[in-house]
PDB file of C-alpha atoms in Angstrom:
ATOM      1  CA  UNK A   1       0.000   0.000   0.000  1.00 50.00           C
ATOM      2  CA  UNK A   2       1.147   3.529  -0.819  1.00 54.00           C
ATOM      3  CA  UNK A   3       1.775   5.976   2.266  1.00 60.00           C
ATOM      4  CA  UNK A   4       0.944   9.335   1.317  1.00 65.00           C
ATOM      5  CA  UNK A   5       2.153  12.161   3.465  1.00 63.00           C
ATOM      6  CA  UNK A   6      -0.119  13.742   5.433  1.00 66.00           C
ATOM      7  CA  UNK A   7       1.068  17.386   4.975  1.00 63.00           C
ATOM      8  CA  UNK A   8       1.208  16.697   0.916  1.00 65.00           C
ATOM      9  CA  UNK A   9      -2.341  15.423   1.322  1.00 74.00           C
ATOM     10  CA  UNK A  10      -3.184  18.963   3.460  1.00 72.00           C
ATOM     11  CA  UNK A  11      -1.486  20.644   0.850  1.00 66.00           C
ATOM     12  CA  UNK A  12      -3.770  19.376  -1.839  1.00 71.00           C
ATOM     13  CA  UNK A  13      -7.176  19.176  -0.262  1.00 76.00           C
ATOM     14  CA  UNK A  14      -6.556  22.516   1.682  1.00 71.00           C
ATOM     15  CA  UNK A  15      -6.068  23.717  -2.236  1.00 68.00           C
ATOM     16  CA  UNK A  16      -9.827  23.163  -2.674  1.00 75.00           C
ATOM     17  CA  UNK A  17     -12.239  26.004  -2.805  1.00 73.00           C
ATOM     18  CA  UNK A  18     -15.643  25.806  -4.325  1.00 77.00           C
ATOM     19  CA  UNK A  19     -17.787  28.542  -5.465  1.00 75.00           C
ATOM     20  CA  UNK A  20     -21.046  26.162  -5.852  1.00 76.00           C
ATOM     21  CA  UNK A  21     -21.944  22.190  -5.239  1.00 82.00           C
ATOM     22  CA  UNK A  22     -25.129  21.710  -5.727  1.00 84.00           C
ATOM     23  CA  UNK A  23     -26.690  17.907  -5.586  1.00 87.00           C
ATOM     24  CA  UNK A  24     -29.653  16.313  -7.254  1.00 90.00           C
ATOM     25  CA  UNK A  25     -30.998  13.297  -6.955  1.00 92.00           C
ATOM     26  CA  UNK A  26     -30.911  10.803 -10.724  1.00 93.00           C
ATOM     27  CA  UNK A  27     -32.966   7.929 -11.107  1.00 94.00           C
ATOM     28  CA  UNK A  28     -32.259   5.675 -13.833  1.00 95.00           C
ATOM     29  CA  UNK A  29     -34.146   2.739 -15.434  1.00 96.00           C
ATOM     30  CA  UNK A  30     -31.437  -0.621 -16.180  1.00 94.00           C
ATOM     31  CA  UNK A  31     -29.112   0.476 -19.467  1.00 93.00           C
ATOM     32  CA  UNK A  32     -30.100   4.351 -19.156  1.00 94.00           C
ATOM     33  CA  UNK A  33     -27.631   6.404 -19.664  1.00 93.00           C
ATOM     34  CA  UNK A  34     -26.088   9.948 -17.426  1.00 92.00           C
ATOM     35  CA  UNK A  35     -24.032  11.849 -19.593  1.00 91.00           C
ATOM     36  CA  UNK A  36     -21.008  14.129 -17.594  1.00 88.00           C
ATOM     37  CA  UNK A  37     -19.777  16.154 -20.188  1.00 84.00           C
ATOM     38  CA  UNK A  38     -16.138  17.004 -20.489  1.00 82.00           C
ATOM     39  CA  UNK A  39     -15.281  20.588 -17.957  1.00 80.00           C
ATOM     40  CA  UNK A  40     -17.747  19.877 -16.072  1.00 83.00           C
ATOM     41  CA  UNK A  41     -16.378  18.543 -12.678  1.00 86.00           C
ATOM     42  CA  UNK A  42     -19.193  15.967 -10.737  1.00 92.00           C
ATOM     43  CA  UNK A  43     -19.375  14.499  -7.551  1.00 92.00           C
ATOM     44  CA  UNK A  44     -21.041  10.677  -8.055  1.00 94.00           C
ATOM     45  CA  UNK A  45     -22.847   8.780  -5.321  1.00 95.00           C
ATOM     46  CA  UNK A  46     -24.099   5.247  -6.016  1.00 95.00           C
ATOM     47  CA  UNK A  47     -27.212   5.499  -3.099  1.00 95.00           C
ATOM     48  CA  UNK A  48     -29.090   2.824  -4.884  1.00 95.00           C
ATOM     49  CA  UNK A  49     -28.021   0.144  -7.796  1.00 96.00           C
ATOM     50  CA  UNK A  50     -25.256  -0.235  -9.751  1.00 94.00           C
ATOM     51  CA  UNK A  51     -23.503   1.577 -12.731  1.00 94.00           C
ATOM     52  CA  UNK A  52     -20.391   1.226 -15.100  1.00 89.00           C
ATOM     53  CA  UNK A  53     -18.823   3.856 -17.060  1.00 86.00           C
ATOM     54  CA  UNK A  54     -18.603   4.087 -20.731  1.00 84.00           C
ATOM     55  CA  UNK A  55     -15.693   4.379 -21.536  1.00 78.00           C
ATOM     56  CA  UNK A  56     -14.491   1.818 -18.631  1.00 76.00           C
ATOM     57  CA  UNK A  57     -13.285   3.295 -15.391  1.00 71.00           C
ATOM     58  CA  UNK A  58     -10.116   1.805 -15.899  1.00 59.00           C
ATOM     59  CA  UNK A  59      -8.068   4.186 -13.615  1.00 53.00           C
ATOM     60  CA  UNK A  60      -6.951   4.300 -10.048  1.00 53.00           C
ATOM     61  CA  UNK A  61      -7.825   1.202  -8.130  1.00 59.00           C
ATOM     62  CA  UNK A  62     -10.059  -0.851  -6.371  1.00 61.00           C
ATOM     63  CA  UNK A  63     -11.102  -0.420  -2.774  1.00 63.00           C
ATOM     64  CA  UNK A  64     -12.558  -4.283  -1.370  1.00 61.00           C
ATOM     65  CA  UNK A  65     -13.867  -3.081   2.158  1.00 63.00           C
ATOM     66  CA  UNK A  66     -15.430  -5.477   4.763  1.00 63.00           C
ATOM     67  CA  UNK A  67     -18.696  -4.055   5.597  1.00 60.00           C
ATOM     68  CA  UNK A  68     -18.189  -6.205   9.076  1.00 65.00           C
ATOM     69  CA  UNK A  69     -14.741  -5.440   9.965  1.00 63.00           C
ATOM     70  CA  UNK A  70     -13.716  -2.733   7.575  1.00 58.00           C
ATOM     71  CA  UNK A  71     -11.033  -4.374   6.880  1.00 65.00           C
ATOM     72  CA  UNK A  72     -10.085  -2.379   3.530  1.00 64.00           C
ATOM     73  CA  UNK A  73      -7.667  -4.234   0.957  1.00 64.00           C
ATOM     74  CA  UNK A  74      -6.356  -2.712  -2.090  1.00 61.00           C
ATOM     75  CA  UNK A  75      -6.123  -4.257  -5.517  1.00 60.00           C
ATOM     76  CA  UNK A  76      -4.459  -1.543  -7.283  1.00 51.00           C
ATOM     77  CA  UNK A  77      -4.273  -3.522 -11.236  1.00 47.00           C
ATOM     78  CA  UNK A  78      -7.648  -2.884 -11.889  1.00 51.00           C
ATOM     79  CA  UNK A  79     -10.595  -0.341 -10.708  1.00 51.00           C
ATOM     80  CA  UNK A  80     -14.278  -1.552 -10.176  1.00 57.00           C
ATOM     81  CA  UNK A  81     -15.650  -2.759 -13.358  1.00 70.00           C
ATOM     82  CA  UNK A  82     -19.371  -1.898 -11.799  1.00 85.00           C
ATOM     83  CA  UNK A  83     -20.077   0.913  -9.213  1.00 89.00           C
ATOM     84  CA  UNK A  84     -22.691  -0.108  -6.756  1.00 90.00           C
ATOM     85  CA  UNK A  85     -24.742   0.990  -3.706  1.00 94.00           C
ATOM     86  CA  UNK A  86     -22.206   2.925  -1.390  1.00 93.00           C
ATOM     87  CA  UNK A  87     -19.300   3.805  -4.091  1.00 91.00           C
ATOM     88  CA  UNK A  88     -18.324   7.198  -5.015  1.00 92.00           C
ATOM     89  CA  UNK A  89     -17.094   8.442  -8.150  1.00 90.00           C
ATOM     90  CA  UNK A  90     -15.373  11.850  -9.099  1.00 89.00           C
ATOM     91  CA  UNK A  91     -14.177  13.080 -12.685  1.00 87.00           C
ATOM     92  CA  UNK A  92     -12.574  16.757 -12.805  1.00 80.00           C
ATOM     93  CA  UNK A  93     -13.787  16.638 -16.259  1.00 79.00           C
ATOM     94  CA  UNK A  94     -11.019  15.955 -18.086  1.00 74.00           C
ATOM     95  CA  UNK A  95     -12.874  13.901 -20.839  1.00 76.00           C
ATOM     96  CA  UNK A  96     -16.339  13.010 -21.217  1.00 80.00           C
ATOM     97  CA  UNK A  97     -17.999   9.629 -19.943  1.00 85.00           C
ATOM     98  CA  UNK A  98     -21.095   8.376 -19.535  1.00 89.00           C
ATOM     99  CA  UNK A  99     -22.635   5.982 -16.331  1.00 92.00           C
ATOM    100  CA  UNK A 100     -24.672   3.554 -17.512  1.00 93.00           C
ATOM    101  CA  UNK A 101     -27.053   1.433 -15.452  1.00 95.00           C
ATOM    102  CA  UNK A 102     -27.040  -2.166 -14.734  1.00 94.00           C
ATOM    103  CA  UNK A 103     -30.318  -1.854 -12.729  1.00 95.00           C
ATOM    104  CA  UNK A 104     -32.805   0.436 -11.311  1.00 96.00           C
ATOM    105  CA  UNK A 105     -30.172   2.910  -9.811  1.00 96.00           C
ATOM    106  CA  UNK A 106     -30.289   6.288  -7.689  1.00 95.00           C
ATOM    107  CA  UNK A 107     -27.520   8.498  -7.958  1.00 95.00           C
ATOM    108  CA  UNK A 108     -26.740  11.444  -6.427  1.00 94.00           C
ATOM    109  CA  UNK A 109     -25.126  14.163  -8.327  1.00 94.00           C
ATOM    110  CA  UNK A 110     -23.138  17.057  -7.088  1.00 92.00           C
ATOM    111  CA  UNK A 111     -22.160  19.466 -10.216  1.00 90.00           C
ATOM    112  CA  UNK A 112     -18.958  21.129  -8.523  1.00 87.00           C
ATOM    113  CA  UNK A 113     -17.371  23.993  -9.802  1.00 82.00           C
ATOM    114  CA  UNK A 114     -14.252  25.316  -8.505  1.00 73.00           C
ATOM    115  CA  UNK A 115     -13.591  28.957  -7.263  1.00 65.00           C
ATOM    116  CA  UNK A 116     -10.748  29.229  -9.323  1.00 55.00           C
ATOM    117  CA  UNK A 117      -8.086  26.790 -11.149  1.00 49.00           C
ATOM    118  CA  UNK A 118      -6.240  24.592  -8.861  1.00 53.00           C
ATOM    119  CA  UNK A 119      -3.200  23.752  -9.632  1.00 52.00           C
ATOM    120  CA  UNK A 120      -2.497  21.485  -6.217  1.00 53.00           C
ATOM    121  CA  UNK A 121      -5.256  19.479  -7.217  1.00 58.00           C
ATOM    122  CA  UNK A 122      -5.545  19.360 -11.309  1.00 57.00           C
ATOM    123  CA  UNK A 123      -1.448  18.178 -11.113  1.00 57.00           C
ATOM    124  CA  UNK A 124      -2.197  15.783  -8.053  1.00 61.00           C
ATOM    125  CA  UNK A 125      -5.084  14.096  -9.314  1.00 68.00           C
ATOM    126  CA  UNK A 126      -6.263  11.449 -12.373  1.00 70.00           C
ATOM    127  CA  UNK A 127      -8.793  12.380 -14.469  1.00 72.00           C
ATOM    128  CA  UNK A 128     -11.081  10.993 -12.131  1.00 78.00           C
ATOM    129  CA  UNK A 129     -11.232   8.470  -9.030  1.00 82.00           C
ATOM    130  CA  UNK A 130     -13.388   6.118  -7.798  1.00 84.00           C
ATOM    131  CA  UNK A 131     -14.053   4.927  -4.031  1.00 86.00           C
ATOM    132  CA  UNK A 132     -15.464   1.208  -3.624  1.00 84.00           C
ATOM    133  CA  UNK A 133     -17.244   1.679   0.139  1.00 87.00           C
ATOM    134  CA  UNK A 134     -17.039   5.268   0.463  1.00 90.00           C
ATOM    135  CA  UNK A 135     -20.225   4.519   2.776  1.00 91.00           C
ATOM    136  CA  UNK A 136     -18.026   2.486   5.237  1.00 88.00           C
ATOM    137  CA  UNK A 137     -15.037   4.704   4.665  1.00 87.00           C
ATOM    138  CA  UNK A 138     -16.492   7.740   5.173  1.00 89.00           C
ATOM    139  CA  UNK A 139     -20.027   7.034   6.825  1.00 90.00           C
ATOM    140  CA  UNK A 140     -20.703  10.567   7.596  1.00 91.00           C
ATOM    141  CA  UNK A 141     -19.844  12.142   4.563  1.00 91.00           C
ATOM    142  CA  UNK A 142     -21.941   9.517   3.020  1.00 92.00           C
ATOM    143  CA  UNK A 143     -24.719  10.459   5.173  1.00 91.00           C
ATOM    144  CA  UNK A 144     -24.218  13.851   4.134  1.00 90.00           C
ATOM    145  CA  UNK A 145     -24.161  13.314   0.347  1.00 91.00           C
ATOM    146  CA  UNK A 146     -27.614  11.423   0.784  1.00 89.00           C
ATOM    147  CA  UNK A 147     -29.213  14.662   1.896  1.00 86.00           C
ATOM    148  CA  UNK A 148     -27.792  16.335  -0.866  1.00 85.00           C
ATOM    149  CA  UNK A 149     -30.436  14.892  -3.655  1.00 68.00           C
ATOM    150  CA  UNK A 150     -33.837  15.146  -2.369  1.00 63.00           C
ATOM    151  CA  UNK A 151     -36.413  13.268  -3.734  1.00 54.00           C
ATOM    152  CA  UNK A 152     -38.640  15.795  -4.826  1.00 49.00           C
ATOM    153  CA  UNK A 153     -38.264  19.392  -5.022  1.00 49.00           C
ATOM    154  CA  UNK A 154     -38.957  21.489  -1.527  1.00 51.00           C
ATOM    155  CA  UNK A 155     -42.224  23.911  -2.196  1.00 48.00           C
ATOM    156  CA  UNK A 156     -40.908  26.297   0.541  1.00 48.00           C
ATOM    157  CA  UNK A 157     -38.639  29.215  -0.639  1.00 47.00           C
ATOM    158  CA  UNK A 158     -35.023  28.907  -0.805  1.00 46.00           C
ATOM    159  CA  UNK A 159     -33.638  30.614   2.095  1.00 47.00           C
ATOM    160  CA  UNK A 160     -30.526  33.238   1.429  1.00 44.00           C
ATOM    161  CA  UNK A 161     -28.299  30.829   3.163  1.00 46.00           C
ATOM    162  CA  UNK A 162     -29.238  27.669   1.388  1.00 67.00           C
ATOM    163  CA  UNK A 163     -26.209  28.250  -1.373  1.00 72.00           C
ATOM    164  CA  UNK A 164     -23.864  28.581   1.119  1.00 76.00           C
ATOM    165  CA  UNK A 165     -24.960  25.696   3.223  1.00 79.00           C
ATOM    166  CA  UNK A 166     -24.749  23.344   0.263  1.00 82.00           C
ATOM    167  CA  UNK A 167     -21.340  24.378  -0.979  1.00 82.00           C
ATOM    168  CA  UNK A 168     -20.187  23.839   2.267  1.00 83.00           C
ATOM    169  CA  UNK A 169     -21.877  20.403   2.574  1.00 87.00           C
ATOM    170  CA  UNK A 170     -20.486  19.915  -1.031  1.00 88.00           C
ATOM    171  CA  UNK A 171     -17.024  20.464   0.290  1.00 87.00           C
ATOM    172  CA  UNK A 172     -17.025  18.295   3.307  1.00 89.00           C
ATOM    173  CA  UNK A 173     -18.196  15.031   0.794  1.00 91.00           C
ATOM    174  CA  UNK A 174     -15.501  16.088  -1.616  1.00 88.00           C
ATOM    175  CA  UNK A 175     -12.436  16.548   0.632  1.00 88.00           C
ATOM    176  CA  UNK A 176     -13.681  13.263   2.193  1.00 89.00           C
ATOM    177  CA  UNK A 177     -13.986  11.600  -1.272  1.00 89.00           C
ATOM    178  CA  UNK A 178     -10.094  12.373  -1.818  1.00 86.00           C
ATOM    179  CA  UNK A 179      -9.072  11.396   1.776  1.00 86.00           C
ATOM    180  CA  UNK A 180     -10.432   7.836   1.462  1.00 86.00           C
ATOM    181  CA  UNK A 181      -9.130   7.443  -1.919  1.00 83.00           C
ATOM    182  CA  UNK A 182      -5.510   8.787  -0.962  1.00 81.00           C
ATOM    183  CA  UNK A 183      -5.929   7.692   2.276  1.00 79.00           C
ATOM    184  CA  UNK A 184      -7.003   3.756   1.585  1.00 76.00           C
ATOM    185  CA  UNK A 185      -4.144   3.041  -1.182  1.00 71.00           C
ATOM    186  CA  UNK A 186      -5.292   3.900  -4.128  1.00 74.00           C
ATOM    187  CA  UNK A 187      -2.404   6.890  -4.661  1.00 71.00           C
ATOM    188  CA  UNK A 188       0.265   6.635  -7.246  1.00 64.00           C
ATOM    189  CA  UNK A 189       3.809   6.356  -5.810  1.00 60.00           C
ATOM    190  CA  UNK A 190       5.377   9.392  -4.952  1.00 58.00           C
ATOM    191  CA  UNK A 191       1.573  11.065  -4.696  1.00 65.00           C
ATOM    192  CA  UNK A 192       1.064  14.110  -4.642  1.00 61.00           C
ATOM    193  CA  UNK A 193       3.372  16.446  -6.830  1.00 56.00           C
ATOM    194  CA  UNK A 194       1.994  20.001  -6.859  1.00 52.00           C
ATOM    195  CA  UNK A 195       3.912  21.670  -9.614  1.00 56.00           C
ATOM    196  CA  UNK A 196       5.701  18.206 -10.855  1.00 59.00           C
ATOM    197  CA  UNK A 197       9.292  20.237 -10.949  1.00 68.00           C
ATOM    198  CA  UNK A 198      11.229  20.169  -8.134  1.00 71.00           C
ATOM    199  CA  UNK A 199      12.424  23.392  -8.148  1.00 77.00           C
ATOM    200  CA  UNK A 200       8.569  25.127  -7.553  1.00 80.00           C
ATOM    201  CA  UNK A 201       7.493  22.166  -5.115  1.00 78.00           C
ATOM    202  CA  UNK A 202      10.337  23.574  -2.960  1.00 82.00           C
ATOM    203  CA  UNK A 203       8.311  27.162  -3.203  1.00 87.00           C
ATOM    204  CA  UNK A 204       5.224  25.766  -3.090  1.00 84.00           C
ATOM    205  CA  UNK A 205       6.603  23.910   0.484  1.00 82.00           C
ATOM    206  CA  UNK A 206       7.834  27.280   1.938  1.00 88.00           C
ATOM    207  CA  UNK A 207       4.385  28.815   1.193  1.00 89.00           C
ATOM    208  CA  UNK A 208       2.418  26.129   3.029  1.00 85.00           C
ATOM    209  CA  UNK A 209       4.782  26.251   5.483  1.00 85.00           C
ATOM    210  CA  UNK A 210       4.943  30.075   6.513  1.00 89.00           C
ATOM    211  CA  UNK A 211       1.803  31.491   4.476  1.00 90.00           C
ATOM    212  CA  UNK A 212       2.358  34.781   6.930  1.00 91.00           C
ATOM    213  CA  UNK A 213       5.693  35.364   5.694  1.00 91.00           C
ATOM    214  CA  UNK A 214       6.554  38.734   3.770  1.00 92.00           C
ATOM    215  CA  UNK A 215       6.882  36.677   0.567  1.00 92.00           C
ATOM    216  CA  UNK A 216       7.792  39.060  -2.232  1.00 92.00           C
ATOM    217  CA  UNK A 217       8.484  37.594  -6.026  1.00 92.00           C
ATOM    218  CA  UNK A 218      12.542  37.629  -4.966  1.00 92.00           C
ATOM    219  CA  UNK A 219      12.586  35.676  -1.924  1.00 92.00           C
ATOM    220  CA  UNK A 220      10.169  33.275  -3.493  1.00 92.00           C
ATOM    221  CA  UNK A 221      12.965  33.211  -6.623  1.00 90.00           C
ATOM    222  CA  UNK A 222      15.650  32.862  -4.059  1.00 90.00           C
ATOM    223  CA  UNK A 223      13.590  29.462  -3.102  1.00 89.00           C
ATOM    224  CA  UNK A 224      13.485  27.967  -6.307  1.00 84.00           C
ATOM    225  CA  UNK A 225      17.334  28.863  -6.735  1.00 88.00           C
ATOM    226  CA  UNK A 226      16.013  31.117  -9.906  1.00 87.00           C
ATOM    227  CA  UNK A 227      16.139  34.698 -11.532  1.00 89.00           C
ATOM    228  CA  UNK A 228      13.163  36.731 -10.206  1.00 87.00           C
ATOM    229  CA  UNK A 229      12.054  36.936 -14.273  1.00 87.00           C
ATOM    230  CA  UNK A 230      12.656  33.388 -14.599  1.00 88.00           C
ATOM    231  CA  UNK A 231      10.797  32.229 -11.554  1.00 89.00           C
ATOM    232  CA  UNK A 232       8.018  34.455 -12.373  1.00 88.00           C
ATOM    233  CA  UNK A 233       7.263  33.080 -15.889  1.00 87.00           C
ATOM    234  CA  UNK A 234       7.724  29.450 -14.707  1.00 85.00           C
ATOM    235  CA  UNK A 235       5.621  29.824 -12.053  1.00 85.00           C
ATOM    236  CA  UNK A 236       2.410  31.387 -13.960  1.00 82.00           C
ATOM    237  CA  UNK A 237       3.239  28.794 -16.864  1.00 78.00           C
ATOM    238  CA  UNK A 238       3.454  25.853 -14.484  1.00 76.00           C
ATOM    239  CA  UNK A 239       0.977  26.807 -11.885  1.00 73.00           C
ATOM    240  CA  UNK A 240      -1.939  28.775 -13.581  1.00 69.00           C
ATOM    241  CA  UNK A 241      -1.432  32.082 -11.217  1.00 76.00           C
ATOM    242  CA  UNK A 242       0.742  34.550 -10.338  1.00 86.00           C
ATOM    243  CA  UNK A 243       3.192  34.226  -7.050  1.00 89.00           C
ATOM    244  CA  UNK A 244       1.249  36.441  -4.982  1.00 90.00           C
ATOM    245  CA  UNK A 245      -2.050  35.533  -6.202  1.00 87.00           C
ATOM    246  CA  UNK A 246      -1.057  32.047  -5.099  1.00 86.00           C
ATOM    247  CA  UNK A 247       0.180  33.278  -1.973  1.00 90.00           C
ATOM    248  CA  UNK A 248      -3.329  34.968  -1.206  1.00 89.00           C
ATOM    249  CA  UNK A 249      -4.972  31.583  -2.043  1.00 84.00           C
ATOM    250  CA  UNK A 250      -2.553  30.096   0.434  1.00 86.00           C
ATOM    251  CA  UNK A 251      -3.792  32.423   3.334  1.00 89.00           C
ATOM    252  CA  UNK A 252      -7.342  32.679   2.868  1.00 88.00           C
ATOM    253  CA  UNK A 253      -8.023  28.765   2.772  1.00 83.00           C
ATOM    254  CA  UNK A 254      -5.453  28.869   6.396  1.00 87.00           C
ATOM    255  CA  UNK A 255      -7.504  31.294   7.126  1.00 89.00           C
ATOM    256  CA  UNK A 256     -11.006  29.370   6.364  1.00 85.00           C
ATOM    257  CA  UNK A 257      -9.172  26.977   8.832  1.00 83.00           C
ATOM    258  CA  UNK A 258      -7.967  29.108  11.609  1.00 88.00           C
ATOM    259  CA  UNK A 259     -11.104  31.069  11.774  1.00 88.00           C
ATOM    260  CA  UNK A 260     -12.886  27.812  11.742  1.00 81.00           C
ATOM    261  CA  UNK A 261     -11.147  26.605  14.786  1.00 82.00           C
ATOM    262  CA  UNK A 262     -12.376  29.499  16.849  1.00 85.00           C
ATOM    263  CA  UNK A 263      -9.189  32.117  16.398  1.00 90.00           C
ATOM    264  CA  UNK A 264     -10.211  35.875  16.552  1.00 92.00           C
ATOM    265  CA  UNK A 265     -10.115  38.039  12.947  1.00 93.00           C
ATOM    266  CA  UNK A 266      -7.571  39.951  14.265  1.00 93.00           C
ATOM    267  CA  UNK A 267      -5.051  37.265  15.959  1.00 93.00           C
ATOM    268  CA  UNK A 268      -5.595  35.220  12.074  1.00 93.00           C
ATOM    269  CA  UNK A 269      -5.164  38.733  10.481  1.00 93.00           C
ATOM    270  CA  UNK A 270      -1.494  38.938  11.802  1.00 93.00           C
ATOM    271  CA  UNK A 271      -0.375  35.434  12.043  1.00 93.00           C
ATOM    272  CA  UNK A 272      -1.231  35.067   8.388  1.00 93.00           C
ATOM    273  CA  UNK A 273       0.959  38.813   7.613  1.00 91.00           C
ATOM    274  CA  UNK A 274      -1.569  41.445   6.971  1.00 93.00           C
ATOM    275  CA  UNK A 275      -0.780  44.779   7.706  1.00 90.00           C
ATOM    276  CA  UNK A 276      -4.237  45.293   9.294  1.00 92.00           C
ATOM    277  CA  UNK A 277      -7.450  44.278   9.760  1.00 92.00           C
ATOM    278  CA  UNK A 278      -9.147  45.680   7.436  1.00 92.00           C
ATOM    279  CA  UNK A 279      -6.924  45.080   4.527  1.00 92.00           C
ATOM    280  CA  UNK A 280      -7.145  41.357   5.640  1.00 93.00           C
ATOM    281  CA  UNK A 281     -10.725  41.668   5.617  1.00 92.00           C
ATOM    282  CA  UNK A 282     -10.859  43.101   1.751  1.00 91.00           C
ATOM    283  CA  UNK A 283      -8.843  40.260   0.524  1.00 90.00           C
ATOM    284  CA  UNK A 284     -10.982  37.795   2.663  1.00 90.00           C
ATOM    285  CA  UNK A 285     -14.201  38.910   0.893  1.00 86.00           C
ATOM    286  CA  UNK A 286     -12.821  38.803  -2.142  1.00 84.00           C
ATOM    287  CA  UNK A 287     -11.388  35.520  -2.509  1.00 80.00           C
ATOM    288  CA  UNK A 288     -15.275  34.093  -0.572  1.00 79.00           C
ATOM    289  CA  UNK A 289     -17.784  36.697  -0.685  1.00 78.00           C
ATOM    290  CA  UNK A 290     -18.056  37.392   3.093  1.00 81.00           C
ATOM    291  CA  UNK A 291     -16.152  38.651   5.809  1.00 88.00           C
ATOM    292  CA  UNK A 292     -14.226  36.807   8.284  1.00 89.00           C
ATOM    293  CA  UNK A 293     -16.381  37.856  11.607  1.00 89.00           C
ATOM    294  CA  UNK A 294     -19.311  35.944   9.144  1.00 85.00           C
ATOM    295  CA  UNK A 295     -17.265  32.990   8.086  1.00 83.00           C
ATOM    296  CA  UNK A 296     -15.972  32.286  12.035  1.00 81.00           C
ATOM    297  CA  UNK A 297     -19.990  32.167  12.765  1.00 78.00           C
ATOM    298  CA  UNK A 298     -20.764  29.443  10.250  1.00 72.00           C
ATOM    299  CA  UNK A 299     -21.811  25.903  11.705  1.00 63.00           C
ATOM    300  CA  UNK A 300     -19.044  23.394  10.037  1.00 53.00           C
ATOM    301  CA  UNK A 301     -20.173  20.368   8.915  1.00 47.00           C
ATOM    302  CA  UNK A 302     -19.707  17.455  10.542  1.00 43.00           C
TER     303      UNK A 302
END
């Protein structure tokens, strides 16, 4: 079995940030098809039934848990030819594929779309990932997911916080989706690489690691053992961003965190570098729509 580190794995699932996850509930008759179209990432749980993908979900591998014991072992030559009641399937939408039905099958279906590119994960990750038991694995999240897809629409007015509660509730399944399937085995050797070279995983490291340091574009080149030019091209070609819009990224999901865990605005406001309060606030608000005295009020998901 593959041991991934936990700080990598921290690294890539604190790299996560949605902007919506909403879930609906399919229901499909036996050989009926659900078409995922490619760009379009999708969350995939199996709550009833059985599907396989067209093509074949050839990647990753399979997950054989013990529903008893939970005894999980790993056959990592081949993934699940069939996904049935309890499994979990995620594509970033790197190609299209379509789940077919082998039965009378509910799915629930989480259209995800990401707040902005992630590099962390779109380097780290296959196209997409399955997770055989993701109900044992990961019973709460599971429990979660099933909320997601009612059966038929509510008649009462959708409340002003319903968006955010089901992006957060999107999240939680997600994160947990990737955690059991990093977690359980099913990661390549040497999982994850953020940038893939070695010279910007060694920046990337030093951001995660001090996100409150004064990181200007020269110290970050001095890092990566590279001209401040040079760095700064490399890193926008390799990573999708610029170094101090990644650096923001960095700091608002520790601050997600940090605020999340009960710390003040201002005590996350200068462990995380900000100047003030206020300016920590504007870049807050812009990177999730609402300040950080709101954020530290929400109710996390279990």
């Amino acid at each position: 079995m593959v041991t991934v580190d936990p700080e990598a794995l921290s690294q890539v699932l604190g790299a996560i940030d949605l902007r919506v996850g909403v879930g609906r509930r399919e229901h499909l008759n036996e050989n009926s098809l659900l078409a995922l179209a490619p760009g379009d990432a999708v969350l995939v749980y199996v709550a009833e039934g059985a599907v396989r993908g067209i093509p074949p979900l050839d990647s990753g591998c399979r997950l054989d848990v013990d529903r008893e014991s939970h005894r999980v072992e790993v056959d990592a030559r081949t993934s699940p030819a069939t996904l049935r009641t309890g499994d979990a399937f995620l594509t970033l939408g790197d190609g299209a594929v379509a789940l077919e039905a082998q039965e009378a099958t509910s799915l629930i279906v989480v259209a995800l779309e990401l707040a902005a590119p992630a590099p962390a994960v779109s380097a780290a990750l296959p196209g997409y990932i399955t997770v055989t038991g993701f109900d044992v694995l990961e019973p709460a999240a599971a429990a979660l997911v099933e909320s997601m897809g009612p059966v038929a629409p509510s008649s009462r007015p959708a409340r002003q916080s319903d968006p955010l509660i089901c992006r957060l509730m999107a999240t939680t399944v997600l994160l947990s989706v990737i955690r059991a399937w990093a977690e359980n085995g099913c990661a390549p050797e040497g999982w994850p690489h953020v940038s893939k070279d070695p010279f910007l995983d060694r920046v990337i490291e030093a951001i995660h690691e001090a996100p409150g340091r004064e990181w200007t574009v020269e110290r970050l080149a001095g890092v990566g053992a590279m001209s401040r030019s040079a760095f700064a091209e490399r890193f926008r070609s390799t990573v999708g961003r610029s170094p101090a819009d990644y650096v923001t990224e960095v700091r608002i999901d520790a601050a997600k965190r940090m605020l999340e865990a009960g710390r003040s605005v201002s005590e996350t406001s200068r462990e995380l570098g900000y100047a003030s309060d206020e300016g920590f606030s504007r870049a807050f608000r812009r990177r999730t729509g609402m300040n950080p005295s709101a954020w530290r009020r929400l109710p996390v998901p279990a």
